[in-house]
Amino acid sequence: MTLRHPELGEAAIDRIGRGLLDRSLPRAEWTHAAHFAAALWILERCPARDMPELIRAYNLACGVANSDSGGYHETITRASLRAALAFRAARPGLPLAALLRALLASELGDRDWPLAYWTRERLFSVAARRGWVAPDRRPLPF
């Protein structure tokens, strides 16, 4: 199934990225697609190492606690950043909106894509939320 996100043009991606940075993005708009939009936007402008703190600060600004059961998730964030970096590297020169649409049309467009690599129990463990936990189903291809 191909996911289509025509509304995620350059201006929308810029708004999402800036909204994450300044914590003005409405929480309802912080979707799976917006996570990847922000990741790609930020990877072009900021070091990837800043992403965890940006997400944690955004969550707190939205009233979401970063706890052992909710909010920021280190393993999913790191895996998603690796996926976004690899996807971008394989498509040099592709405009950001086209890159995001292609990413969302791939297996990464399914918000459950990490479950192809991690069992649910391992991925949603406290250890995986707090730090990197390697996949237990199969290695990541990126």
mmCIF file of C-alpha atoms in Angstrom:
data_model
loop_
_atom_site.group_PDB
_atom_site.id
_atom_site.type_symbol
_atom_site.label_atom_id
_atom_site.label_comp_id
_atom_site.label_asym_id
_atom_site.label_seq_id
_atom_site.Cartn_x
_atom_site.Cartn_y
_atom_site.Cartn_z
ATOM 1 C CA MET A 1 0.000 0.000 0.000
ATOM 2 C CA THR A 2 1.378 3.411 -0.927
ATOM 3 C CA LEU A 3 0.812 6.187 1.565
ATOM 4 C CA ARG A 4 0.270 9.625 0.081
ATOM 5 C CA HIS A 5 1.000 12.837 1.905
ATOM 6 C CA PRO A 6 0.537 15.618 -0.660
ATOM 7 C CA GLU A 7 0.030 18.115 2.173
ATOM 8 C CA LEU A 8 3.619 17.549 3.294
ATOM 9 C CA GLY A 9 5.271 19.967 0.901
ATOM 10 C CA GLU A 10 8.384 22.011 1.627
ATOM 11 C CA ALA A 11 6.445 24.688 3.540
ATOM 12 C CA ALA A 12 4.653 22.133 5.729
ATOM 13 C CA ILE A 13 7.917 20.320 6.487
ATOM 14 C CA ASP A 14 9.545 23.630 7.397
ATOM 15 C CA ARG A 15 6.607 24.459 9.696
ATOM 16 C CA ILE A 16 6.872 21.061 11.393
ATOM 17 C CA GLY A 17 10.628 21.368 11.872
ATOM 18 C CA ARG A 18 10.396 24.917 13.218
ATOM 19 C CA GLY A 19 7.402 23.932 15.359
ATOM 20 C CA LEU A 20 9.447 21.182 16.986
ATOM 21 C CA LEU A 21 12.361 23.553 17.575
ATOM 22 C CA ASP A 22 10.282 26.335 19.103
ATOM 23 C CA ARG A 23 7.756 23.929 20.659
ATOM 24 C CA SER A 24 4.809 25.515 18.853
ATOM 25 C CA LEU A 25 3.713 22.486 16.797
ATOM 26 C CA PRO A 26 0.267 21.415 18.035
ATOM 27 C CA ARG A 27 0.514 18.029 19.749
ATOM 28 C CA ALA A 28 -2.212 16.624 17.486
ATOM 29 C CA GLU A 29 0.076 17.262 14.508
ATOM 30 C CA TRP A 30 2.991 15.277 16.011
ATOM 31 C CA THR A 31 2.184 12.212 13.896
ATOM 32 C CA HIS A 32 4.387 9.436 12.543
ATOM 33 C CA ALA A 33 4.772 11.407 9.288
ATOM 34 C CA ALA A 34 5.631 14.559 11.263
ATOM 35 C CA HIS A 35 8.340 12.684 13.185
ATOM 36 C CA PHE A 36 10.064 11.799 9.912
ATOM 37 C CA ALA A 37 9.413 15.264 8.448
ATOM 38 C CA ALA A 38 11.085 16.828 11.477
ATOM 39 C CA ALA A 39 13.936 14.319 11.380
ATOM 40 C CA LEU A 40 14.723 15.025 7.725
ATOM 41 C CA TRP A 41 14.379 18.794 8.234
ATOM 42 C CA ILE A 42 16.622 18.747 11.300
ATOM 43 C CA LEU A 43 19.209 16.458 9.693
ATOM 44 C CA GLU A 44 19.697 19.151 7.053
ATOM 45 C CA ARG A 45 20.133 21.919 9.643
ATOM 46 C CA CYS A 46 21.289 20.565 13.005
ATOM 47 C CA PRO A 47 23.389 17.688 14.277
ATOM 48 C CA ALA A 48 21.356 14.490 14.682
ATOM 49 C CA ARG A 49 22.595 14.332 18.270
ATOM 50 C CA ASP A 50 20.264 17.264 19.064
ATOM 51 C CA MET A 51 17.111 15.319 18.173
ATOM 52 C CA PRO A 52 16.644 13.535 21.537
ATOM 53 C CA GLU A 53 16.755 16.789 23.501
ATOM 54 C CA LEU A 54 14.467 18.513 21.000
ATOM 55 C CA ILE A 55 11.877 15.749 21.355
ATOM 56 C CA ARG A 56 12.150 15.659 25.149
ATOM 57 C CA ALA A 57 11.720 19.446 25.395
ATOM 58 C CA TYR A 58 8.811 19.394 22.928
ATOM 59 C CA ASN A 59 7.082 16.633 24.919
ATOM 60 C CA LEU A 60 7.407 18.606 28.155
ATOM 61 C CA ALA A 61 6.079 21.764 26.467
ATOM 62 C CA CYS A 62 3.045 19.722 25.375
ATOM 63 C CA GLY A 63 2.485 18.350 28.863
ATOM 64 C CA VAL A 64 3.831 14.888 28.059
ATOM 65 C CA ALA A 65 6.189 13.452 30.656
ATOM 66 C CA ASN A 66 9.310 11.665 29.453
ATOM 67 C CA SER A 67 8.968 8.629 31.679
ATOM 68 C CA ASP A 68 9.468 4.882 31.707
ATOM 69 C CA SER A 69 6.059 4.477 30.065
ATOM 70 C CA GLY A 70 5.613 7.487 27.807
ATOM 71 C CA GLY A 71 7.185 10.389 25.980
ATOM 72 C CA TYR A 72 10.678 10.122 24.541
ATOM 73 C CA HIS A 73 11.853 6.682 23.365
ATOM 74 C CA GLU A 74 15.616 6.375 22.757
ATOM 75 C CA THR A 75 15.657 3.157 20.711
ATOM 76 C CA ILE A 76 12.873 4.223 18.345
ATOM 77 C CA THR A 77 14.409 7.680 17.929
ATOM 78 C CA ARG A 78 17.884 6.355 17.173
ATOM 79 C CA ALA A 79 16.556 3.708 14.784
ATOM 80 C CA SER A 80 14.399 6.287 13.017
ATOM 81 C CA LEU A 81 17.314 8.698 12.670
ATOM 82 C CA ARG A 82 19.479 5.923 11.240
ATOM 83 C CA ALA A 83 16.677 5.057 8.820
ATOM 84 C CA ALA A 84 16.224 8.692 7.774
ATOM 85 C CA LEU A 85 19.974 9.200 7.287
ATOM 86 C CA ALA A 86 20.286 6.047 5.171
ATOM 87 C CA PHE A 87 17.189 6.884 3.156
ATOM 88 C CA ARG A 88 18.514 10.386 2.453
ATOM 89 C CA ALA A 89 22.019 9.112 1.588
ATOM 90 C CA ALA A 90 20.560 6.713 -0.985
ATOM 91 C CA ARG A 91 18.705 9.563 -2.721
ATOM 92 C CA PRO A 92 21.133 12.488 -2.995
ATOM 93 C CA GLY A 93 19.730 15.702 -4.388
ATOM 94 C CA LEU A 94 16.088 14.721 -3.943
ATOM 95 C CA PRO A 95 14.086 17.697 -2.624
ATOM 96 C CA LEU A 96 12.985 17.325 0.972
ATOM 97 C CA ALA A 97 9.258 16.970 0.220
ATOM 98 C CA ALA A 98 9.891 14.294 -2.418
ATOM 99 C CA LEU A 99 12.277 12.527 -0.053
ATOM 100 C CA LEU A 100 9.685 12.514 2.727
ATOM 101 C CA ARG A 101 6.948 11.236 0.395
ATOM 102 C CA ALA A 102 9.235 8.425 -0.790
ATOM 103 C CA LEU A 103 10.157 7.532 2.789
ATOM 104 C CA LEU A 104 6.505 7.440 3.837
ATOM 105 C CA ALA A 105 5.678 5.241 0.822
ATOM 106 C CA SER A 106 8.341 2.753 1.952
ATOM 107 C CA GLU A 107 8.098 0.282 4.850
ATOM 108 C CA LEU A 108 9.091 3.196 7.105
ATOM 109 C CA GLY A 109 5.721 4.792 6.410
ATOM 110 C CA ASP A 110 4.087 2.188 8.628
ATOM 111 C CA ARG A 111 4.375 3.452 12.195
ATOM 112 C CA ASP A 112 4.909 -0.154 13.334
ATOM 113 C CA TRP A 113 7.983 -0.629 11.098
ATOM 114 C CA PRO A 114 10.316 -1.175 14.101
ATOM 115 C CA LEU A 115 8.379 -4.341 14.979
ATOM 116 C CA ALA A 116 9.947 -6.016 11.950
ATOM 117 C CA TYR A 117 13.258 -5.754 13.844
ATOM 118 C CA TRP A 118 12.279 -5.854 17.540
ATOM 119 C CA THR A 119 9.753 -7.931 19.414
ATOM 120 C CA ARG A 120 7.081 -5.777 21.015
ATOM 121 C CA GLU A 121 8.252 -6.788 24.494
ATOM 122 C CA ARG A 122 11.855 -5.711 23.841
ATOM 123 C CA LEU A 123 11.008 -2.529 21.931
ATOM 124 C CA PHE A 124 8.600 -1.246 24.562
ATOM 125 C CA SER A 125 10.753 -2.188 27.527
ATOM 126 C CA VAL A 126 11.977 0.454 29.954
ATOM 127 C CA ALA A 127 15.534 -0.306 28.832
ATOM 128 C CA ALA A 128 14.673 0.475 25.182
ATOM 129 C CA ARG A 129 12.884 3.680 26.165
ATOM 130 C CA ARG A 130 15.857 4.869 28.236
ATOM 131 C CA GLY A 131 18.711 3.749 25.963
ATOM 132 C CA TRP A 132 19.659 1.948 22.785
ATOM 133 C CA VAL A 133 18.606 -1.712 22.711
ATOM 134 C CA ALA A 134 19.689 -3.738 19.695
ATOM 135 C CA PRO A 135 17.026 -5.478 17.589
ATOM 136 C CA ASP A 136 16.198 -9.038 18.552
ATOM 137 C CA ARG A 137 14.342 -10.176 15.420
ATOM 138 C CA ARG A 138 16.830 -9.197 12.718
ATOM 139 C CA PRO A 139 19.550 -6.571 12.309
ATOM 140 C CA LEU A 140 18.696 -3.152 10.961
ATOM 141 C CA PRO A 141 19.716 -2.751 7.316
ATOM 142 C CA PHE A 142 21.015 0.769 7.989
#
